[in-house]
Coordinates of C-alpha atoms in Angstrom, one line a residue:
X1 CA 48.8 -11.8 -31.0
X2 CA 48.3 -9.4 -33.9
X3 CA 44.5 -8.8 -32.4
X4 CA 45.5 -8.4 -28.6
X5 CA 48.2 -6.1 -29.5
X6 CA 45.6 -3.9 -31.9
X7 CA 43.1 -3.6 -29.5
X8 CA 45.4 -2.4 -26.8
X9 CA 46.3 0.3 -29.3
X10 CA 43.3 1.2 -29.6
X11 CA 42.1 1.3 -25.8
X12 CA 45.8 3.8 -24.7
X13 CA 44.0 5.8 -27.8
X14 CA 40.5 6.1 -26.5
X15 CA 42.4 7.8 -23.4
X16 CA 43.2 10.8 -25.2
X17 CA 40.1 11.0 -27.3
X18 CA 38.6 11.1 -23.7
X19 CA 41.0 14.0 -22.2
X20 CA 40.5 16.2 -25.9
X21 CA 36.4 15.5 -25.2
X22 CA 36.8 16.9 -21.6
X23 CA 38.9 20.4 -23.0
X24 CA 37.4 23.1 -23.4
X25 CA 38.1 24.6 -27.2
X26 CA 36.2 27.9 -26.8
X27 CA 36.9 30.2 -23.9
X28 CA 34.8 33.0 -22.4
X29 CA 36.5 35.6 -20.3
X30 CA 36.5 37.9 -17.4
X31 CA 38.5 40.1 -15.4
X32 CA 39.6 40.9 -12.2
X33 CA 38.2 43.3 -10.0
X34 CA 39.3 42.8 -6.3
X35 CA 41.1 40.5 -4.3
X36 CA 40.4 40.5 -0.6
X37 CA 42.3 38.0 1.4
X38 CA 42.2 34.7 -0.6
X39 CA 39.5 35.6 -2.3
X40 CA 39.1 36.7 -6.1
X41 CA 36.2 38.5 -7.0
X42 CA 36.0 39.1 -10.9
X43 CA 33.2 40.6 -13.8
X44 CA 32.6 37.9 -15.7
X45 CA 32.5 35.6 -17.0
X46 CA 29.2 35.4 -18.5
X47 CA 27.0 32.8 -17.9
X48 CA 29.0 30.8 -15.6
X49 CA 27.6 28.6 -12.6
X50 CA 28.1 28.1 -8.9
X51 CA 30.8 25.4 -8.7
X52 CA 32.5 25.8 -12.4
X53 CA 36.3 26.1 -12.4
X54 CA 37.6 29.7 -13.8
X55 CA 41.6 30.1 -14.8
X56 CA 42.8 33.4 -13.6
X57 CA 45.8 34.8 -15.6
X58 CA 49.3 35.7 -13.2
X59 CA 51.9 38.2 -13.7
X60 CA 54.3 37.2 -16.1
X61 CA 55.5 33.3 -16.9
X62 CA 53.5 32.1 -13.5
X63 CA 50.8 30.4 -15.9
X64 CA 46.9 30.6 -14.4
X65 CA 45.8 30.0 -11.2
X66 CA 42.7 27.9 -10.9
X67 CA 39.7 29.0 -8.9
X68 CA 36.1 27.8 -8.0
X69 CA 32.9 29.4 -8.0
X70 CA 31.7 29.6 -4.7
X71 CA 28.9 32.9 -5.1
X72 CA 27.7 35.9 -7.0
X73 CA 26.2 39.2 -6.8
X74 CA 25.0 40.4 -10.7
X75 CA 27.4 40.0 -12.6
X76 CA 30.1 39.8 -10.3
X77 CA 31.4 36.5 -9.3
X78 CA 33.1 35.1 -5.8
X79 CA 36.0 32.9 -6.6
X80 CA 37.9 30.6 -4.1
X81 CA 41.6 30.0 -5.4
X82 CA 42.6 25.9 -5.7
X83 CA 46.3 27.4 -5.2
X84 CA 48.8 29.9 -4.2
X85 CA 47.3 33.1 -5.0
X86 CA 50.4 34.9 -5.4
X87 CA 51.0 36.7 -8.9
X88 CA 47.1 37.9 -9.5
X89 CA 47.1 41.5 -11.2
X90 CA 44.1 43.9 -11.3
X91 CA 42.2 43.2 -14.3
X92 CA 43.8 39.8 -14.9
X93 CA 41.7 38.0 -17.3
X94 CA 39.9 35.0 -16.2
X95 CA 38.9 32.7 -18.2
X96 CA 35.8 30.2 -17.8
X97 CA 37.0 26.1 -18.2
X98 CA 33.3 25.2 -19.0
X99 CA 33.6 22.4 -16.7
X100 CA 33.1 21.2 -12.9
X101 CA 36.1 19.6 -10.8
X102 CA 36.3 15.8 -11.6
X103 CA 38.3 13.3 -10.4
X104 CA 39.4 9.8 -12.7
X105 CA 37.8 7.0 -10.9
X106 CA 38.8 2.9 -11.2
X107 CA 41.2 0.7 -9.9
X108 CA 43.5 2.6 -10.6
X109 CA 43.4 4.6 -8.1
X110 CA 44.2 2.2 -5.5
X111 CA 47.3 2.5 -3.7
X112 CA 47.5 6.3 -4.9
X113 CA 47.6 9.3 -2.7
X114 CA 46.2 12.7 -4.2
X115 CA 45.9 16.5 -2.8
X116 CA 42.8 17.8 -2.2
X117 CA 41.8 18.1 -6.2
X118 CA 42.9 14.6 -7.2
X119 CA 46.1 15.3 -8.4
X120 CA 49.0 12.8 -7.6
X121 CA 51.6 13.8 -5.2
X122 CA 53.2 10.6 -5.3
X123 CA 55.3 10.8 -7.7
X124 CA 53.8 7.5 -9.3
X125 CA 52.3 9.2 -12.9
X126 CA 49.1 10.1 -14.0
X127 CA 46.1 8.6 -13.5
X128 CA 43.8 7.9 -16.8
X129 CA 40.6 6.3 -16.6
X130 CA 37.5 5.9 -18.6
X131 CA 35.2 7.7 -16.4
X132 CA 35.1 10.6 -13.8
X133 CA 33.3 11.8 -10.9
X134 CA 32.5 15.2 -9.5
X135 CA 32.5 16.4 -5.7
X136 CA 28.7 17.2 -5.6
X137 CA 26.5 14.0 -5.4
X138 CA 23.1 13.1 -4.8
X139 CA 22.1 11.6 -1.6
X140 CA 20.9 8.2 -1.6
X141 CA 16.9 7.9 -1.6
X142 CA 16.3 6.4 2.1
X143 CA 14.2 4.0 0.7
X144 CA 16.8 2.4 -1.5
X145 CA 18.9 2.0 1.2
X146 CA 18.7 -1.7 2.7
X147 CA 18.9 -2.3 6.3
X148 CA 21.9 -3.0 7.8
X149 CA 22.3 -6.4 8.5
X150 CA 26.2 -7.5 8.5
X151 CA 28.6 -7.1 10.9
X152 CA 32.1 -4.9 9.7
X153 CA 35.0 -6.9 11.4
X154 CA 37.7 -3.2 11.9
X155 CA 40.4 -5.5 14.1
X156 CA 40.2 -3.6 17.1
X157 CA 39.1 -5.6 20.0
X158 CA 37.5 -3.0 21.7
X159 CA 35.1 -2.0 19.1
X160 CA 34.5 -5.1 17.4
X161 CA 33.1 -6.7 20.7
X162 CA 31.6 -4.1 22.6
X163 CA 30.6 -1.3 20.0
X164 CA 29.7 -3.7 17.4
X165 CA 29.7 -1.6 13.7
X166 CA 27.8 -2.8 10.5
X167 CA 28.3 -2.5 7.3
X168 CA 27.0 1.0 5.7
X169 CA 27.0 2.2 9.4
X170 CA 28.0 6.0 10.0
X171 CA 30.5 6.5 13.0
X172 CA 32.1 9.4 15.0
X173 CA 35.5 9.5 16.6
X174 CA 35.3 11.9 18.9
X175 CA 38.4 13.3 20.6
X176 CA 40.9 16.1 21.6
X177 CA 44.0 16.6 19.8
X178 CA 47.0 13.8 20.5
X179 CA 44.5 11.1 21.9
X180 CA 45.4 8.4 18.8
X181 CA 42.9 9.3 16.5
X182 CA 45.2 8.3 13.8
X183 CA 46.9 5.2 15.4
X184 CA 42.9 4.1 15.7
X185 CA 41.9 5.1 12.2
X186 CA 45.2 3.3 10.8
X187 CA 44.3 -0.4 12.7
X188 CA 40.9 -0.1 11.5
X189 CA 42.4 0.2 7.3
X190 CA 45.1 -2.5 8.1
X191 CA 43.3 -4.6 10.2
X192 CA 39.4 -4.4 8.6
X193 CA 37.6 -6.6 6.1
X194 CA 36.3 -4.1 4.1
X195 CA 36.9 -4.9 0.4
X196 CA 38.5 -0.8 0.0
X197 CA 39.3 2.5 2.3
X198 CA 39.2 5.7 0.8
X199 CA 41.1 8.2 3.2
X200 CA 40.4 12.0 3.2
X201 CA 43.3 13.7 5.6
X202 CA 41.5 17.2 5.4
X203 CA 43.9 20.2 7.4
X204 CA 45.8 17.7 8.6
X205 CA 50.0 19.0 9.4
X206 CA 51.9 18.1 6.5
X207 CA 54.4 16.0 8.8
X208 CA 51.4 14.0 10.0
X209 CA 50.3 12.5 6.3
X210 CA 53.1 10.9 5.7
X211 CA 53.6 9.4 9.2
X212 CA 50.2 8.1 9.2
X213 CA 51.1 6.4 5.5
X214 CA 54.1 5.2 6.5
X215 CA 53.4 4.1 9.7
X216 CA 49.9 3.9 10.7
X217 CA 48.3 2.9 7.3
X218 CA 51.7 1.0 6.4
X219 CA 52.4 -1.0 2.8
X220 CA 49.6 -3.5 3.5
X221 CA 47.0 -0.7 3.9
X222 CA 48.3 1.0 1.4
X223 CA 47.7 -1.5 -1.2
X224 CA 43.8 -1.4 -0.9
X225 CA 43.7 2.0 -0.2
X226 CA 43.2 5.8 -2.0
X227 CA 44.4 8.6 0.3
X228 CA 43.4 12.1 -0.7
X229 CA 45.2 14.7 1.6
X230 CA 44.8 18.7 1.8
X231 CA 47.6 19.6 4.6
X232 CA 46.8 22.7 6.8
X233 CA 48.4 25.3 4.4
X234 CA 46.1 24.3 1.5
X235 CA 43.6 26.3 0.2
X236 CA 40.5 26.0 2.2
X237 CA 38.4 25.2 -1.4
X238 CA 41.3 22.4 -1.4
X239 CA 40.2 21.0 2.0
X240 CA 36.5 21.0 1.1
X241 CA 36.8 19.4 -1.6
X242 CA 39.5 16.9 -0.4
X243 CA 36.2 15.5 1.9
X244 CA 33.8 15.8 -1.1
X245 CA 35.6 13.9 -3.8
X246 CA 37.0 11.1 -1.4
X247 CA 33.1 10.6 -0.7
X248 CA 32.6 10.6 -5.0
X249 CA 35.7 8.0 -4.9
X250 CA 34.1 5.5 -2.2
X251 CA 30.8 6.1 -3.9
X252 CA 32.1 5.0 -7.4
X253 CA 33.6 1.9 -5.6
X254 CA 30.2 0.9 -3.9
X255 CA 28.5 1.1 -7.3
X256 CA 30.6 -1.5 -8.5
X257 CA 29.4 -3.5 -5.2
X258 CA 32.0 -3.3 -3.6
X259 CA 32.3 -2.6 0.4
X260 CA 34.2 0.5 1.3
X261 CA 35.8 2.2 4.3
X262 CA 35.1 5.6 4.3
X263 CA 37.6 7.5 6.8
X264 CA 37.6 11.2 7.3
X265 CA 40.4 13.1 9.6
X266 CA 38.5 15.5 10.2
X267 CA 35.1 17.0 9.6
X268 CA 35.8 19.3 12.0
X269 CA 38.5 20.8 9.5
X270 CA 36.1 20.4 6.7
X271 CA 33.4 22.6 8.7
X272 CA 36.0 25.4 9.6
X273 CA 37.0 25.8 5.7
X274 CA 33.6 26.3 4.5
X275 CA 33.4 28.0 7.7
X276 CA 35.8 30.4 5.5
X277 CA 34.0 30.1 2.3
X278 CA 30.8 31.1 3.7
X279 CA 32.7 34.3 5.8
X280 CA 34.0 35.3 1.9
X281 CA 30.1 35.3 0.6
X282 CA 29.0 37.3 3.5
X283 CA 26.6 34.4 5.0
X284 CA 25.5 35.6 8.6
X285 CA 27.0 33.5 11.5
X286 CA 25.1 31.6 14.1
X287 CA 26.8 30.1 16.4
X288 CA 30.6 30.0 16.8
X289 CA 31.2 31.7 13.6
X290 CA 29.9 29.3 11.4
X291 CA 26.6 29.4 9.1
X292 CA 23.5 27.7 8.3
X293 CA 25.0 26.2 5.4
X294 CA 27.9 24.9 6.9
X295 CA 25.7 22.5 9.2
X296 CA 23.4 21.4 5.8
X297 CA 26.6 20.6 3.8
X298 CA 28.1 18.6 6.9
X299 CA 24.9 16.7 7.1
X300 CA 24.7 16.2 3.0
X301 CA 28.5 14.6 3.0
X302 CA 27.5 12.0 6.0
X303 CA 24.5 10.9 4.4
X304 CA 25.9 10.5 1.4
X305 CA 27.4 7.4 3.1
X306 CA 25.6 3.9 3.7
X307 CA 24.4 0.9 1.9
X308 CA 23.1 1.0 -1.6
X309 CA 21.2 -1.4 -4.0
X310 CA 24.0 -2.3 -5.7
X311 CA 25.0 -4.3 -2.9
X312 CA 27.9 -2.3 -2.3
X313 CA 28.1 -0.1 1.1
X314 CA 30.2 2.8 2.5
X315 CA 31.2 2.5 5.9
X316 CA 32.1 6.0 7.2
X317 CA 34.4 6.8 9.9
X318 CA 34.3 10.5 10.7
X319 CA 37.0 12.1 13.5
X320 CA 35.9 15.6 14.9
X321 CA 38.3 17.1 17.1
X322 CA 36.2 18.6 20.4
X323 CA 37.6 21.5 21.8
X324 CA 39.0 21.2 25.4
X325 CA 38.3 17.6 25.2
X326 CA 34.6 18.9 25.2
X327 CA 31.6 17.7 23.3
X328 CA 29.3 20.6 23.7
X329 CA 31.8 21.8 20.7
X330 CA 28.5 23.1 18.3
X331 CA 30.4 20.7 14.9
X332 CA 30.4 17.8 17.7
X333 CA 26.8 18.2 19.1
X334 CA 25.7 18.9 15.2
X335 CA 27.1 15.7 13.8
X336 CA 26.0 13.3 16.7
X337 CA 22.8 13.9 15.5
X338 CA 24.2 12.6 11.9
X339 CA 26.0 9.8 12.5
X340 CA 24.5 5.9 13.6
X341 CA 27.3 5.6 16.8
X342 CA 30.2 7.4 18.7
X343 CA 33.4 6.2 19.8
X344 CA 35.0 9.0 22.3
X345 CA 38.6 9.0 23.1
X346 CA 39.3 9.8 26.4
X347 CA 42.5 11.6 27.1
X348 CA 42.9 10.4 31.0
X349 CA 43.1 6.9 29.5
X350 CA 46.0 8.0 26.8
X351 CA 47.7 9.3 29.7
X352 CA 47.2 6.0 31.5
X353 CA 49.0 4.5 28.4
X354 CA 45.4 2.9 27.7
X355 CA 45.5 2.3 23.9
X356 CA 42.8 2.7 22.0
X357 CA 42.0 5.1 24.4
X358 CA 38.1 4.6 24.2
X359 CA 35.8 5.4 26.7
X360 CA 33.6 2.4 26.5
X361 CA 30.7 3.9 28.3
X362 CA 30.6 7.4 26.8
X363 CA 30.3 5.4 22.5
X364 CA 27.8 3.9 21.3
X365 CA 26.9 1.6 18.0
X366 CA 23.7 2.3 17.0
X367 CA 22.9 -1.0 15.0
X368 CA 25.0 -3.3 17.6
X369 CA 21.5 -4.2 19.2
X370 CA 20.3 -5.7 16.2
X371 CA 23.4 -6.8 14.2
X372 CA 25.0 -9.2 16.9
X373 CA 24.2 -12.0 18.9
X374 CA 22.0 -11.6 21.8
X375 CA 24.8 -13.4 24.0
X376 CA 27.4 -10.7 22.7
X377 CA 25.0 -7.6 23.8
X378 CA 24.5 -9.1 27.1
X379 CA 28.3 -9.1 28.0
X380 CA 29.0 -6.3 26.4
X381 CA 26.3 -4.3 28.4
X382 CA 27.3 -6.0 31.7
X383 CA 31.2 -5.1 31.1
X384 CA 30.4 -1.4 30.2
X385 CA 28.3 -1.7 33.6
X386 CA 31.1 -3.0 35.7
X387 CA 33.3 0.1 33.8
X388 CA 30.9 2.9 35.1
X389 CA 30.8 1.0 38.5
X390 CA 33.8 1.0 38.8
X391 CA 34.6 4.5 37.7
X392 CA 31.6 6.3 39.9
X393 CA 34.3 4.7 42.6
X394 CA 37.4 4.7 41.3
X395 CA 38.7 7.5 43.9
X396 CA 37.3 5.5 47.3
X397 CA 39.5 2.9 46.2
X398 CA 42.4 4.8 45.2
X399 CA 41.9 6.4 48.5
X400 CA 41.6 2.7 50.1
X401 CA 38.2 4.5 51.7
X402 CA 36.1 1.6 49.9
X403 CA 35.1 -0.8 52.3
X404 CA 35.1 -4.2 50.3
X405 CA 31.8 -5.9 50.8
X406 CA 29.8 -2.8 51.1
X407 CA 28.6 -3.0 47.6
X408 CA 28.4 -7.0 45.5
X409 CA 28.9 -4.4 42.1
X410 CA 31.7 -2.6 43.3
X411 CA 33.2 -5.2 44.3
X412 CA 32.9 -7.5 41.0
X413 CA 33.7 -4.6 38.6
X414 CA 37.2 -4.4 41.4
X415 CA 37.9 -8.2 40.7
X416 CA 37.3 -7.9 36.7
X417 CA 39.3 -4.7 36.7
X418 CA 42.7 -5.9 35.3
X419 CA 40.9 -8.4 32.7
X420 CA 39.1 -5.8 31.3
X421 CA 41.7 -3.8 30.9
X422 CA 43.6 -6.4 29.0
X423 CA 40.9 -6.7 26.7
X424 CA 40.2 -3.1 26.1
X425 CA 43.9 -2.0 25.6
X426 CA 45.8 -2.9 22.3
X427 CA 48.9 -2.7 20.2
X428 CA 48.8 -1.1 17.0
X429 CA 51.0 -4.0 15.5
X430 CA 48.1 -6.6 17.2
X431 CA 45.4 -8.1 15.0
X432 CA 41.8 -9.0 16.7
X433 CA 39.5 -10.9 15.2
X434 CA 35.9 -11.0 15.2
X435 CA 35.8 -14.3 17.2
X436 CA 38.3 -13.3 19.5
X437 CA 36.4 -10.3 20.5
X438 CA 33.7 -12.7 21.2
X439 CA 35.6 -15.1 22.4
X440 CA 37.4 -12.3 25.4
X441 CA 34.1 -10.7 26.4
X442 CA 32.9 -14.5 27.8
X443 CA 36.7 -15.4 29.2
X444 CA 35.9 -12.1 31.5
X445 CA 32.3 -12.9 32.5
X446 CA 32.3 -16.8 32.7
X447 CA 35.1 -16.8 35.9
X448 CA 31.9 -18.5 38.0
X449 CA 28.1 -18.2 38.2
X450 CA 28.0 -16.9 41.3
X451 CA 29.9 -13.7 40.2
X452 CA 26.8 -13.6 37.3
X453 CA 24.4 -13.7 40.0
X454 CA 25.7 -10.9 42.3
X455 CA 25.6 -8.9 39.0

């Protein structure tokens, strides 16, 4: 008892050994210069790096404001602020932290929810842990990555039978604003079989985090779950990094093997505020106002998802919000080309009261060819046939100008209409398995073999 009770003393100790390691004893310093916007540009100070954290002094008892490195010109450095930038003098010092952001990583985390710089906002303590993890990682070597082989059961009908997703997999959601983005991304962390999620809401409302905790994630997502969120007033360096250490977080995790849920609302948000950054070093648009190095850094945080050696894997699920419900949006077309799959939501069926509102022809799952049975991909591909059929017609017969008999395929995908239908559409409160998704996809197709045959 004596023994257990020592060596706990000792491991609360080694917590604060570890927090005086990480603190800086010796300061250099700088000073303000100009302040453009939200951006601080200061001399000094010297020797610091692209990505070190800097504490800029305020006016009177505000304390320091904390800022990143994001460029330089000489001597003079670009600084993005990590807060309210209200209370900055001229010639305020600024003082170098010696250090990179880091985020605690462990178990402790789960069930947490952190801003954008992996503080807590939930009023639950600090988190202490042995070990840390920046933003900025490497990408995986693509030859240590193993193929994807297992299926990811996410609990939504819809995707699990027709747009089959594997482990490690990269996926889009693609979709306008109020289609059920959320409600979708919500099932999938209550309802999936993923050992973890790690949620990034990056410039999302602040209403909407809390509603999506509360309601769409709810206490049983919540409990094997970290949620980072950087609300739509947050500093854009906030936002940024909201995506990047959520990634470091659901890497740590897959290093320990572990199978994680990566979720990201959105990346579209993530590519406007470096969108911003970029604007504040002077980087030349080219196209829609955003850079070169916007595009490289989205593709860098994607593929920084996947499988690993370890045995571990990171499942991503990405939303980008299309403008006009269009996907010749430049962040849309650029991160097709990034991702294994797409699963668009389609806002003429959220205004049918279709829920998910996925447009089964338009997505696609990459790795569903190889990962599931050849009986699943048969039905699934005859169903999202007897969908576009039936679409390419859909005004003859709400018209009544179809003539029935005139075409055996129109007049199947008419019959299996309502079934498919049923199976597509889904409550948020309803759980789908695997099986069952297997299971519906031959209830539509095995009515008789004749129907087969005129197929």
């Amino acid at each position: 008892m004596i023994e257990k009770k020592f060596h706990e003393k000792i491991d609360v100790m080694s917590k604060y050994f570890l927090i005086m390691d990480r603190t800086e004893t010796i300061r250099k310093s700088g000073k303000v210069i100009r302040v453009s916007g939200n951006v601080i540009y200061s001399e000094g100070p010297p020797d610091s790096k692209i990505g070190e954290l800097m504490d800029v002094q305020k006016s009177g008892k505000e304390g320091y404001l904390q800022c990143e490195i994001v460029g330089f010109e000489g001597h003079v450095y670009t600084l993005m602020p990590l807060g309210p930038i209200e209370g900055v003098y001229p010639e305020a010092f600024v003082f170098s932290s010696g250090r990179k952001l880091a985020i605690p990583v462990g178990k402790e985390l789960l069930g947490r929810v952190l801003n954008g710089v992996g503080r807590p906002i939930d009023k639950k303590g600090h988190i202490i842990t042995k070990e840390e993890r920046g933003p900025d990682n490497d990408v995986p070597n693509p030859l240590d990555r193993p193929i994807i082989r297992d299926i990811l059961m996410t609990g939504v009908r819809a995707i699990d039978g027709i747009l089959t997703i594997g482990r490690g997999q990269r996926v889009g959601i693609f979709s306008g604003s109020g289609v059920g983005k959320s409600s979708l991304l919500g099932m999938i962390a209550r309802y999936t079989n993923a050992d973890i999620n790690v949620i990034a809401l990056v410039g999302e409302r602040g209403r909407e985090v809390n509603e999506f905790i509360e309601i769409d994630l709810g206490k049983e997502g919540l409990q094997k779950s970290v949620v980072l969120a950087a609300t739509s007033d947050a500093p854009k360096m906030e936002q940024v990094n909201c995506a990047l250490l959520a990634t470091s977080i659901a890497e740590y995790f897959r290093d320990q093997g572990k199978h994680v849920n990566l979720m990201m609302d959105s990346l579209t948000r993530f590519a406007q505020a470096n969108r911003e950054i970029s604007a504040s070093n002077h980087e030349p648009p080219i196209t829609r106002g955003f850079s070169s190095s916007v595009f490289s850094k989205l593709a860098k945080l994607v593929e920084r998802s996947g499988t690993s050696k370890s045995g571990g894997a990171i499942t991503g699920f990405y939303t980008v919000l299309t403008e006009a419900d269009e996907m010749e949006d430049p962040i849309a077309d650029a991160v097709r080309g990034y991702i294994d799959g797409h699963i668009i939501l389609n806002r003429k069926l959220a205004e049918k009261n279709h829920y998910p509102a996925i447009d089964v022809p338009a997505s696609l799952s990459r790795v569903m060819a190889r990962i599931a049975p050849e009986n699943q991909n048969l039905r699934a591909g005859m169903i999202r046939e007897l969908i576009s059929v039936y679409n390419s017609a859909e005004e003859l017969i709400r018209l009544n100008a179809y003539v029935s008999g005139s075409d055996p395929r129109v007049d199947l995908a008419i019959r299996k209409k309502d079934k498919i239908d049923r199976y597509l559409k889904q409550k948020i409160q309803e759980r789908s398995t695997y099986s069952q998704a297997v299971q519906g996809l031959k209830e539509i197709l095995e009515d008789d073999e004749q129907e087969k045959e005129e197929f």
